Amino acid sequence: MKFLRLLVLLLVLPAYSQQGGMWIPSLLKGMNETEMKNLGMKMSASDIYDVNKSSLKDAVPQFNGGCTSEVISPKGLLLTNHHCGFGEIQSHSTVEHDYLTDGFWAMSLEEELPNPDLEVTFIVKIEDVTAKILDGVAAISSEADKQKKIQENMASLTKSSPKEAWQENRIRTFYEGNQYILFVVESYKDVRLVGAPPSSIGKFGSDTDNWVWPRHTGDFSLFRIYADKNNRPAAYSKDNVPYTPKHFLPVSIKGVEENDFTLVFGYPGRTTEYLPSVAVEQIVNELNPAKIEIRDKALKVADGFMRKDKAIKIQYASKYASIANYWKKWIGETQGLKKSNAVEAKKKFEKDFLEKVNKAGKQAEYGNLFADFEKNYAEIAPYALSRDYFTEVVLRNTEMLTIGYRLYQLEQVYNVRGEQSFKDRKEATIKGLEETYKDFNAAVDEKVFEQLIELYATKVPKQFLPASMKNSDYKKLTDKIYDQSKLTTYKGLKELLSGDTKSVLAKINADKGYQFVKSMADVYQKEVGPKYEEINLRIAALQRTYMKGILELSPKQARIFPDANSTLRVTYGKVKGYSPSDAVTYNHTTYLDGVMEKYIPGDYEFDVPAKLIDLYNKKDYGQYGKNGKMPVCFIGTNHTTGGNSGSPAIDAKGNLIGLNFDRVWEGTMSDIYYDPAICRNIMVDMRYVLFIIDKFAGAKHLINEMKVVGGKK
């Protein structure tokens, strides 16, 4: 009888040992805790999140608003990805002291490098405030007025909710506006660079290997949080001291095996898991291909210059990586959505949803949802396409146009708010653009401009093109603008913005570059933007109703998690290989042998430092190797996205085993549709991180700061 009960238990458990999802850490008790324990977790939900005592959440701050990091020592030592700290590493680099190429290691606290404007943010408390935010909203009929009331309630509650003087209240939207949560946070603004491997380790494989498995990248960098004498946030000061954390993560060198439990904690940026099928079709067939083509052309131009000039390579390193990242992601996402038949899966879900609607007698509330989605997505299509072209060409990939648009916004400030606001914004614009011009190269940008303007003129719907772009010779147009515009230098920009308001407005409106940007922006602001926002507001209301219906009509055991929105989340799974296509199977771990197999001397993507080659040849791996091999990366089934870069991969007992930095190309569609068969996140093995710090860099003092566990006794 006992055997029979055990057999039944074993048959039942896998149904609850599910993976995928991005869960709010304060709400893990119940189904999530059961699932995690069935996957092998030895902790409790309160070990992960607890408001009254230290827990894992206290070791996982958001890194500079866009990545995740983790505290790994009692002295505030902070670990994140190399690509997350790339901008700071680049800013400290010069041709003479090229930390991107050579790496950087502070051998004492005094050598650690301050970083203006870099901050890390900890979550102190999480509280559901839905009832307070939606108070008085249901009685309002207009969608715009509803949103206005919600914003008023959010502003009032943000201001009135209790917090300490050095803390901040933030309210975020969940489930498309069906839930609102208050986060009490504290941000530390003195964060100093401690260590970074050379790019030949931290960026090994660069753009070729980005989003790809097998991976062999030591994508990590080290920083340190500093605080005032009371351990509270403070601006940079030589009197600040290393931060003492409420909790820091022990670092395990035990290693990972197939099917080991993994928990990834972090701040995923944005997902859209509950989009209707018509929206996914539009992404796959129209929007993604347009953005891919734009970035493909921009990247080819930049790459040509970077390969010929080291100074340009340093200037454009961070920008190139940023542009290439989502270019390649969109390619993989599109392929993955097609391969996994995501549109058909969405249509099946919608069919099942309507059956539940009919069974519950909710036709009046939900019965017309998908017809309304079809109508509105058809209407928004040309506006969405034009919006993506404007965003990609003007705001992201052509720097002179981006700068010109800043001046366009400055002129709008004058028109709307008057002269004093114009003067205030003018000074802020001049100061803010100084850093932009530091990494601006007019020759590179001119070639990008020429390529992208022709693309814009031929692909954007004709009714949304300014007269200046119709029937043009784009080579001559480019030459004329870059020869005559003062926007191509910081000196020229300051000349345009010098003098009284009247003369500044006259000068910028006489500039050829500004005239061109203004012609594009005027059409966009008048013909595209307002209509897009109008239709999108209707779609958002439909999506909120759809999400409400999913929550209302799904059974209690349904795994309905909120879309990512840059708030702290938990995702759990297993270390696991995968099979992306017929006759292709990938193991879960890579080794230093793979680095040497990819090694191409002198190649900017696949070069290998001489010292690493020497360590490999001698098999000098210290306590970090396994059976004569050096593990480098591993993969798991954790559901991650942008923002999870730098997230800790934590084992069943709460130890740090890896550092999340990427996803496999075949599974990048997980932002829209998660398929556990092929969606995998990629992590640097902590044994490789410690090996590089210790044996490669000789920074043993940093190892001594950490609590290293799992080694041989």
XYZ file of C-alpha atoms in Angstrom:
713
model
C 0.000 0.000 0.000
C 2.859 2.399 0.840
C 4.462 1.598 -2.507
C 1.193 2.327 -4.307
C 0.835 5.691 -2.565
C 4.432 6.546 -3.461
C 3.833 5.618 -7.093
C 0.725 7.797 -7.216
C 2.715 10.657 -5.643
C 5.486 10.335 -8.214
C 2.950 10.369 -11.023
C 1.246 13.466 -9.629
C 4.323 15.554 -8.815
C 5.465 16.379 -12.387
C 2.146 18.158 -13.025
C 3.096 20.652 -10.323
C 6.787 20.849 -11.201
C 6.211 23.377 -13.940
C 8.640 25.968 -15.209
C 8.417 29.339 -16.903
C 6.734 32.463 -15.641
C 7.944 35.660 -13.953
C 6.530 35.713 -10.431
C 6.213 38.528 -7.879
C 8.476 37.498 -4.960
C 6.077 38.633 -2.228
C 3.384 36.272 -3.585
C 5.284 32.977 -3.825
C 3.580 31.121 -0.982
C 1.213 28.441 -2.220
C 1.406 27.122 -5.785
C 4.810 28.638 -6.628
C 6.486 27.426 -3.449
C 5.105 23.926 -4.055
C 6.355 23.950 -7.662
C 9.814 25.108 -6.620
C 10.112 22.465 -3.919
C 9.010 19.771 -6.353
C 11.791 20.953 -8.660
C 14.279 20.462 -5.826
C 14.394 23.759 -3.907
C 15.433 23.432 -0.249
C 14.498 27.004 0.766
C 11.147 28.443 1.804
C 9.296 31.317 0.139
C 10.241 33.551 3.089
C 13.934 32.826 2.455
C 13.430 34.456 -0.934
C 11.279 37.394 0.164
C 10.677 38.595 3.697
C 9.885 42.145 4.731
C 10.812 41.656 8.399
C 14.152 39.837 8.124
C 16.947 39.552 5.627
C 16.231 37.451 2.551
C 17.509 36.916 -0.977
C 15.743 40.072 -2.196
C 18.136 42.158 -0.077
C 21.106 40.930 -2.121
C 19.612 41.654 -5.565
C 19.468 45.338 -6.575
C 18.556 46.699 -9.977
C 21.686 47.938 -11.760
C 21.391 51.403 -13.280
C 17.741 50.999 -14.256
C 18.275 48.404 -16.978
C 20.138 45.392 -15.587
C 20.297 43.313 -12.421
C 23.188 42.774 -9.990
C 23.903 40.916 -6.785
C 25.876 41.619 -3.614
C 28.497 38.899 -3.050
C 30.434 40.070 -0.008
C 29.854 41.749 3.376
C 31.690 44.787 1.974
C 29.184 45.618 -0.769
C 31.036 43.886 -3.616
C 28.646 43.811 -6.551
C 28.546 41.425 -9.496
C 26.811 42.104 -12.815
C 27.430 41.450 -16.503
C 30.338 42.889 -18.454
C 27.819 44.236 -20.950
C 25.850 45.922 -18.144
C 28.971 47.699 -16.917
C 30.260 48.241 -20.454
C 29.418 51.947 -20.569
C 31.324 52.597 -17.351
C 34.305 50.496 -18.477
C 34.305 52.389 -21.779
C 34.062 55.801 -20.095
C 37.241 55.099 -18.122
C 39.051 53.831 -21.243
C 41.415 55.772 -23.466
C 43.787 54.710 -26.212
C 46.580 54.819 -23.598
C 44.570 53.008 -20.874
C 42.242 50.742 -22.824
C 40.316 48.834 -20.155
C 38.035 47.394 -22.830
C 40.989 45.623 -24.433
C 43.187 45.023 -21.390
C 40.692 44.707 -18.547
C 40.779 46.538 -15.223
C 41.372 45.316 -11.669
C 41.495 47.535 -8.594
C 43.964 46.008 -6.173
C 42.768 48.193 -3.291
C 39.739 50.279 -2.334
C 41.682 53.403 -3.287
C 42.040 52.205 -6.889
C 38.302 51.673 -7.413
C 36.867 54.096 -9.993
C 33.791 56.297 -9.320
C 31.002 56.477 -11.907
C 28.832 59.601 -12.055
C 25.124 58.854 -12.563
C 25.470 55.112 -11.885
C 23.111 53.788 -9.207
C 21.747 50.532 -7.825
C 18.276 50.199 -6.315
C 17.138 47.769 -3.619
C 13.550 46.699 -2.928
C 12.619 47.286 0.713
C 8.917 46.434 0.684
C 6.184 45.280 -1.743
C 2.496 46.051 -1.109
C -0.659 45.497 -3.193
C -2.536 48.833 -3.522
C -5.000 47.910 -6.289
C -8.150 48.940 -4.395
C -6.750 52.387 -3.600
C -5.603 53.038 -7.179
C -8.885 51.941 -8.779
C -11.028 53.862 -6.295
C -13.547 55.944 -8.273
C -12.415 54.609 -11.669
C -15.231 52.169 -12.509
C -17.842 54.933 -12.701
C -15.918 56.811 -15.430
C -16.898 55.989 -19.029
C -14.119 57.659 -21.051
C -10.913 55.603 -21.328
C -8.762 58.748 -21.327
C -10.525 60.029 -18.203
C -10.102 56.642 -16.518
C -6.379 56.774 -17.107
C -6.248 60.346 -15.813
C -8.003 59.315 -12.588
C -5.652 56.341 -12.156
C -2.632 58.599 -12.586
C -4.035 61.033 -10.021
C -4.577 58.209 -7.528
C -1.084 56.875 -8.153
C 0.496 60.289 -7.618
C -1.455 60.845 -4.399
C -0.640 57.426 -2.935
C 3.013 57.639 -3.976
C 3.289 60.867 -2.025
C 1.320 59.794 1.055
C 2.562 56.225 1.629
C 5.006 55.922 4.548
C 8.749 55.603 3.900
C 12.074 56.751 5.305
C 13.540 60.069 4.140
C 16.184 58.369 1.978
C 13.687 55.983 0.366
C 11.279 56.335 -2.546
C 7.789 55.038 -3.295
C 7.086 53.633 -6.749
C 3.765 52.227 -7.974
C 3.745 49.885 -10.958
C 0.945 48.430 -13.091
C 0.379 44.662 -13.384
C -1.942 42.481 -15.456
C -2.611 45.309 -17.927
C -4.049 47.585 -15.231
C -5.950 44.974 -13.234
C -3.475 45.131 -10.348
C -1.248 47.856 -8.852
C 1.680 47.291 -6.494
C 3.646 49.759 -4.374
C 7.406 49.282 -4.083
C 9.419 51.028 -1.388
C 12.990 51.310 -2.694
C 16.333 52.824 -1.788
C 18.979 53.777 -4.358
C 22.721 53.953 -3.776
C 24.445 56.462 -6.031
C 28.119 55.908 -5.177
C 28.979 52.766 -7.130
C 32.619 52.238 -8.134
C 34.228 50.013 -10.752
C 36.284 47.252 -9.121
C 37.117 44.815 -11.888
C 36.422 43.798 -15.460
C 38.045 41.147 -17.644
C 39.303 42.179 -21.084
C 36.646 42.167 -23.797
C 38.319 39.066 -25.251
C 36.872 37.285 -22.183
C 33.926 39.466 -21.141
C 32.668 39.843 -24.710
C 34.174 36.717 -26.264
C 32.209 35.843 -29.394
C 30.803 39.369 -29.490
C 28.002 39.751 -32.035
C 28.575 36.446 -33.815
C 27.855 34.445 -30.656
C 25.249 36.841 -29.221
C 21.962 34.983 -28.506
C 23.701 31.718 -29.458
C 24.456 28.422 -27.740
C 27.036 26.927 -27.220
C 28.455 30.043 -25.551
C 31.906 30.696 -24.078
C 31.673 34.243 -22.716
C 32.901 35.413 -19.306
C 30.262 38.143 -19.257
C 30.877 39.684 -15.837
C 32.179 42.823 -14.153
C 32.596 43.873 -10.527
C 31.562 47.060 -8.764
C 31.286 48.144 -5.155
C 28.485 50.020 -3.413
C 29.513 52.852 -1.091
C 27.341 54.451 1.579
C 27.603 57.184 4.201
C 28.716 56.448 7.776
C 25.141 55.350 8.615
C 25.106 52.838 5.736
C 22.559 54.966 3.882
C 22.563 56.190 0.271
C 24.784 59.195 -0.432
C 26.290 60.993 -3.403
C 29.935 60.202 -4.173
C 32.329 61.328 -1.457
C 35.818 60.266 -0.476
C 34.417 59.888 3.042
C 31.908 57.208 1.987
C 32.575 53.641 3.098
C 31.790 50.225 1.585
C 28.129 49.339 1.995
C 27.191 46.675 4.546
C 24.357 44.610 3.017
C 21.392 43.087 4.820
C 22.193 39.916 2.904
C 24.869 38.801 0.449
C 25.005 35.643 -1.651
C 27.472 32.865 -0.826
C 29.275 31.757 -3.993
C 29.210 28.054 -4.767
C 31.961 26.239 -6.651
C 30.254 22.868 -6.315
C 29.115 23.107 -9.927
C 25.918 22.185 -11.738
C 24.455 18.985 -13.123
C 21.622 18.297 -15.537
C 18.209 18.829 -13.855
C 19.613 20.817 -10.912
C 17.164 23.421 -9.573
C 17.856 27.013 -10.601
C 16.214 30.215 -9.430
C 16.893 33.461 -11.297
C 16.107 36.659 -9.416
C 16.020 39.985 -11.246
C 14.288 42.848 -12.981
C 12.980 41.619 -16.364
C 12.195 44.600 -18.567
C 9.146 43.927 -20.713
C 7.191 40.959 -21.981
C 3.859 40.715 -23.806
C 2.800 37.128 -23.129
C -0.945 37.754 -23.497
C -1.055 39.499 -26.874
C -3.828 38.307 -29.212
C -2.863 36.309 -32.287
C -3.489 39.257 -34.639
C -0.875 41.322 -32.785
C 1.714 38.534 -32.999
C 1.077 38.209 -36.736
C 1.745 41.929 -37.160
C 5.015 41.666 -35.232
C 6.219 38.662 -37.239
C 5.223 39.865 -40.699
C 5.612 43.657 -40.564
C 7.217 45.320 -37.534
C 10.170 43.053 -36.789
C 11.325 42.781 -40.433
C 11.339 46.600 -40.737
C 13.419 47.120 -37.589
C 15.812 44.320 -38.533
C 16.495 45.867 -41.944
C 17.180 49.320 -40.468
C 19.650 48.057 -37.880
C 21.302 45.710 -40.351
C 22.263 48.656 -42.552
C 23.425 50.810 -39.615
C 25.552 48.001 -38.192
C 27.276 47.252 -41.485
C 28.365 50.878 -41.797
C 29.673 51.090 -38.217
C 31.441 47.728 -38.471
C 33.336 48.845 -41.573
C 34.736 51.884 -39.745
C 35.436 50.037 -36.464
C 37.555 47.392 -38.161
C 39.819 50.062 -39.682
C 40.249 52.522 -36.795
C 40.916 51.644 -33.139
C 39.740 55.047 -31.867
C 36.405 54.599 -33.662
C 36.194 51.063 -32.297
C 36.411 52.453 -28.744
C 33.991 55.295 -29.556
C 31.361 52.997 -31.027
C 31.891 49.834 -28.950
C 29.009 50.399 -26.542
C 26.659 51.848 -29.188
C 27.367 49.036 -31.626
C 26.735 46.373 -28.990
C 23.469 48.041 -27.999
C 22.195 48.255 -31.576
C 23.319 44.733 -32.460
C 21.736 43.204 -29.380
C 18.096 43.684 -30.348
C 18.785 43.414 -34.075
C 19.838 39.817 -33.567
C 17.156 39.233 -30.928
C 14.383 40.288 -33.330
C 15.735 37.884 -35.962
C 15.700 34.967 -33.518
C 12.354 36.015 -32.060
C 10.710 36.029 -35.490
C 12.150 32.635 -36.376
C 11.154 31.205 -32.983
C 7.574 32.457 -33.230
C 7.267 30.816 -36.632
C 8.964 27.580 -35.562
C 6.807 27.173 -32.442
C 3.595 28.058 -34.333
C 2.921 30.765 -31.764
C 0.129 32.360 -33.795
C -1.742 29.056 -34.030
C -1.186 28.425 -30.313
C -2.627 31.888 -29.573
C -5.649 31.168 -31.776
C -6.291 27.912 -29.929
C -6.072 29.750 -26.595
C -8.551 32.337 -27.902
C -10.957 29.600 -29.025
C -10.789 27.991 -25.566
C -11.261 31.398 -23.955
C -14.464 32.030 -25.941
C -15.784 28.619 -24.901
C -15.286 29.643 -21.256
C -16.971 32.980 -21.987
C -20.026 31.254 -23.437
C -20.158 28.715 -20.629
C -20.036 31.498 -18.022
C -22.626 33.622 -19.822
C -20.122 36.497 -20.208
C -20.711 37.205 -23.919
C -21.671 40.828 -23.314
C -18.403 41.498 -21.503
C -15.926 39.405 -23.517
C -17.706 38.039 -26.601
C -16.574 40.741 -29.075
C -12.966 41.052 -27.889
C -11.249 39.348 -30.805
C -13.332 41.061 -33.484
C -12.439 44.386 -31.871
C -8.768 43.391 -31.743
C -8.836 42.574 -35.482
C -10.420 45.911 -36.346
C -8.036 48.016 -34.261
C -4.834 46.220 -35.271
C -5.774 46.633 -38.932
C -6.333 50.348 -38.342
C -3.084 50.888 -36.421
C -0.857 48.982 -38.890
C 0.432 51.914 -41.044
C 0.856 54.125 -37.983
C 2.729 51.431 -36.053
C 5.060 50.845 -39.008
C 5.727 54.587 -39.434
C 6.308 54.941 -35.696
C 8.925 52.175 -35.732
C 10.710 53.743 -38.711
C 10.772 57.158 -37.031
C 11.979 55.712 -33.734
C 14.682 53.557 -35.295
C 15.983 56.057 -37.868
C 15.619 59.366 -36.032
C 15.829 58.508 -32.348
C 18.174 55.507 -32.214
C 20.461 54.916 -35.166
C 21.336 58.277 -36.760
C 22.962 60.485 -34.154
C 22.723 63.790 -35.986
C 18.979 63.254 -36.334
C 18.738 62.318 -32.658
C 20.570 65.495 -31.679
C 18.413 67.519 -34.046
C 15.304 66.052 -32.475
C 16.519 67.255 -29.069
C 16.557 70.770 -30.527
C 13.114 70.186 -32.008
C 11.861 69.356 -28.520
C 13.588 72.505 -27.254
C 11.680 74.632 -29.771
C 8.427 72.953 -28.726
C 9.173 73.913 -25.108
C 9.346 77.552 -26.207
C 6.081 77.287 -28.154
C 4.193 75.637 -25.291
C 5.772 76.915 -22.074
C 7.464 80.167 -22.960
C 10.903 81.730 -22.822
C 11.998 80.897 -19.278
C 11.319 77.209 -19.755
C 13.200 77.417 -23.062
C 16.244 78.940 -21.351
C 16.247 76.297 -18.630
C 15.926 73.452 -21.108
C 18.565 74.992 -23.401
C 21.267 74.847 -20.725
C 20.301 71.290 -19.808
C 20.431 70.306 -23.495
C 23.906 71.753 -23.993
C 25.214 69.950 -20.933
C 23.404 66.712 -21.703
C 24.755 66.470 -25.249
C 28.404 66.859 -24.250
C 28.675 63.132 -23.513
C 26.918 62.300 -26.792
C 29.468 64.236 -28.824
C 32.348 62.541 -27.004
C 31.478 59.350 -28.880
C 30.176 60.995 -32.060
C 31.987 60.550 -35.356
C 30.573 62.610 -38.223
C 32.098 60.414 -40.947
C 30.457 57.283 -39.553
C 27.156 59.009 -38.909
C 27.057 60.493 -42.418
C 27.226 57.053 -44.008
C 24.562 55.722 -41.632
C 22.354 58.723 -42.482
C 22.688 58.118 -46.222
C 21.675 54.452 -45.903
C 18.778 54.933 -43.505
C 17.225 58.006 -45.096
C 16.864 56.195 -48.411
C 15.280 53.257 -46.578
C 12.907 55.591 -44.726
C 11.866 57.320 -47.937
C 11.117 54.057 -49.743
C 9.458 52.049 -46.942
C 7.399 54.496 -44.860
C 3.814 54.952 -46.139
C 3.924 57.826 -48.631
C 1.356 59.933 -46.784
C 3.750 60.179 -43.833
C 6.802 61.416 -45.757
C 7.916 65.068 -45.586
C 8.360 66.912 -48.881
C 12.136 67.093 -48.282
C 12.392 63.300 -48.707
C 10.321 62.806 -51.833
C 12.112 62.227 -55.145
C 15.517 63.074 -53.663
C 19.072 62.143 -54.600
C 19.975 60.771 -51.174
C 23.738 60.936 -51.725
C 23.571 64.629 -52.642
C 21.112 65.315 -49.828
C 23.465 63.670 -47.324
C 26.543 65.520 -48.585
C 24.732 68.859 -48.403
C 23.441 68.364 -44.861
C 26.694 67.072 -43.368
C 28.757 69.741 -45.160
C 26.579 72.633 -44.011
C 24.988 71.642 -40.676
C 26.572 72.701 -37.407
C 25.011 69.738 -35.643
C 27.992 67.586 -36.641
C 30.230 69.029 -33.871
C 29.760 69.996 -30.242
C 31.323 73.350 -30.995
C 28.774 73.909 -33.744
C 25.917 72.930 -31.457
C 27.028 75.427 -28.810
C 27.268 78.140 -31.469
C 23.690 77.412 -32.544
C 22.457 77.636 -28.954
C 24.408 80.737 -27.954
C 22.720 84.121 -27.618
C 19.226 85.274 -26.737
C 16.147 83.185 -27.415
C 15.164 84.939 -30.620
C 18.603 84.552 -32.195
C 18.888 80.900 -31.114
C 15.561 80.053 -32.721
C 16.577 81.882 -35.887
C 19.949 80.097 -36.046
C 18.657 76.577 -35.512
C 15.867 77.084 -38.058
C 18.432 78.225 -40.631
C 20.587 75.118 -40.103
C 20.263 72.509 -42.886
C 20.442 69.561 -40.507
C 17.815 70.967 -38.185
C 15.534 71.874 -41.092
C 15.611 68.262 -42.237
C 14.915 66.819 -38.776
C 12.113 69.314 -38.256
C 10.446 68.349 -41.516
C 10.417 64.701 -40.421
C 9.327 65.456 -36.856
C 6.520 67.806 -37.909
C 4.921 65.148 -40.085
C 5.351 62.511 -37.411
C 3.953 64.675 -34.603
C 0.949 65.804 -36.648
C 0.079 62.789 -38.786
C 1.429 59.680 -37.039
C 1.869 60.111 -33.287
C -1.618 61.339 -32.281
C -3.467 58.762 -34.366
C -1.203 55.965 -33.138
C -1.839 56.966 -29.517
C -5.586 57.191 -30.106
C -5.829 53.673 -31.540
C -3.300 52.270 -29.079
C -5.379 53.590 -26.188
C -8.322 51.577 -27.504
C -6.131 48.502 -27.863
C -4.825 48.954 -24.298
C -8.414 49.050 -22.996
C -9.217 45.865 -24.923
C -6.060 44.206 -23.605
C -6.998 45.135 -20.033
C -10.452 43.618 -20.515
C -8.920 40.510 -22.100
C -6.519 40.126 -19.165
C -9.398 40.579 -16.722
C -11.272 37.816 -18.502
C -8.269 35.483 -18.428
C -7.874 36.032 -14.678
C -11.587 35.686 -14.026
C -12.264 32.586 -16.131
C -9.062 30.599 -15.563
C -9.047 27.866 -12.890
C -7.227 28.583 -9.620
C -4.320 26.316 -10.537
C -3.699 28.152 -13.845
C -0.234 29.695 -14.042
C -1.196 33.267 -14.949
C 1.796 35.493 -14.156
C 1.963 39.244 -14.849
C 4.005 40.518 -17.790
C 7.457 41.842 -16.954
C 7.649 45.571 -16.198
C 11.164 46.081 -14.738
C 10.047 45.070 -11.247
C 11.651 42.377 -9.113
C 10.648 38.865 -10.219
C 11.483 35.231 -9.568
C 11.718 32.634 -12.319
C 12.578 29.034 -11.569
C 13.535 25.996 -13.596
C 16.278 23.450 -14.149
C 19.724 23.164 -15.674
C 18.900 21.486 -18.956
C 20.144 20.992 -22.506
C 17.791 21.085 -25.480
C 17.203 20.011 -29.052
C 16.424 23.020 -31.283
C 15.998 21.092 -34.540
C 16.080 17.648 -36.064
C 19.241 15.684 -35.194
C 20.693 18.606 -33.196
C 21.109 18.244 -29.428
C 22.971 20.640 -27.115
C 24.506 19.749 -23.754
C 23.905 22.012 -20.767
C 27.540 23.069 -20.108
C 30.438 24.502 -22.113
C 34.139 24.415 -21.250
C 37.322 26.385 -21.849
C 38.165 23.835 -24.554
C 35.418 25.495 -26.614
C 37.067 28.895 -26.225
C 40.261 27.483 -27.690
C 38.347 25.797 -30.510
C 36.887 29.176 -31.488
C 40.190 31.058 -31.020
C 41.212 33.237 -34.003
C 44.421 35.218 -33.276
C 43.916 38.962 -33.705
C 40.188 38.699 -34.409
C 38.199 41.248 -32.385
C 35.479 38.698 -31.594
C 37.474 35.497 -31.052
C 40.943 36.500 -29.893
C 42.119 34.960 -26.596
C 44.521 36.590 -24.100
C 47.957 34.979 -23.924
C 47.668 34.364 -20.177
C 44.381 32.490 -20.600
C 46.003 30.324 -23.273
C 48.872 29.604 -20.894
C 46.503 28.652 -18.051
C 44.622 26.391 -20.437
C 47.760 24.670 -21.709
C 48.928 24.032 -18.140
C 45.397 23.063 -17.016
C 46.036 25.469 -14.137
C 42.432 25.811 -12.973
C 42.939 25.757 -9.211
C 39.894 24.698 -7.207
C 37.532 25.829 -9.962
C 38.104 23.131 -12.585
C 36.373 19.770 -12.799
C 37.992 16.556 -14.038
C 40.756 18.490 -15.741
C 38.326 20.849 -17.533
C 37.252 24.445 -16.851
C 33.462 25.001 -17.030
C 32.509 28.314 -18.660
C 28.714 28.601 -19.180
C 25.538 26.610 -18.660
C 21.881 26.842 -19.688
C 18.562 26.403 -17.912
C 14.821 26.636 -18.400
C 14.433 29.925 -16.504
C 12.076 32.396 -18.186
C 14.171 35.545 -18.647
C 14.286 38.664 -20.798
C 16.120 41.978 -21.111
C 16.692 43.385 -17.628
C 17.607 39.918 -16.351
C 21.125 40.599 -17.582
C 23.308 40.287 -14.499
C 20.678 38.322 -12.566
C 21.976 35.769 -10.084
C 21.367 32.107 -10.821
C 20.786 30.592 -7.392
C 20.847 26.934 -6.369
C 18.405 25.002 -4.195
C 20.018 26.270 -0.973
C 20.378 29.955 -1.873
C 23.968 29.952 -3.147
C 25.155 31.791 -6.264
C 26.023 29.300 -9.019
C 25.841 31.443 -12.142
C 25.332 34.851 -13.673
C 22.520 35.201 -16.219
C 23.457 37.086 -19.394
C 21.560 35.873 -22.455
C 19.045 33.506 -24.040
C 19.390 30.990 -26.839
C 18.473 32.304 -30.261
C 15.786 29.705 -30.895
C 13.989 30.783 -27.710
C 14.112 34.584 -27.846
C 10.414 34.609 -28.663
C 9.819 33.918 -24.943
C 8.967 37.619 -24.515
C 5.797 36.851 -26.464
C 5.419 33.094 -26.224
C 7.322 30.832 -23.814
C 7.995 27.309 -25.102
C 9.720 25.143 -22.457
C 11.033 22.794 -25.137
C 13.430 25.346 -26.634
C 13.485 28.428 -24.384
C 16.777 28.499 -22.461
C 18.605 31.190 -20.532
C 22.414 31.340 -20.650
C 24.528 31.796 -17.513
C 28.235 32.240 -16.795
C 29.312 29.494 -14.399
C 30.547 31.095 -11.156
C 33.534 28.753 -11.238
C 34.685 30.515 -14.414
C 34.067 33.949 -12.878
C 36.196 33.083 -9.837
C 38.849 31.416 -11.992
C 39.252 34.589 -14.061
C 39.390 36.803 -10.941
C 41.838 34.526 -9.147
C 44.091 32.749 -11.644
C 43.874 35.149 -14.619
C 43.727 38.568 -12.908
C 45.558 37.696 -9.693
C 42.902 39.535 -7.677
C 42.862 36.996 -4.860
C 41.859 39.708 -2.377
C 38.421 39.794 -4.031
C 37.988 36.043 -3.627
C 38.924 36.407 0.032
C 36.052 38.882 0.490
C 33.473 36.349 -0.621
C 31.966 33.393 1.196
C 32.975 30.571 -1.160
C 31.141 27.294 -0.521
C 30.976 23.842 -2.078
C 34.706 23.259 -2.497
C 36.596 20.124 -1.597
C 37.130 19.650 2.124
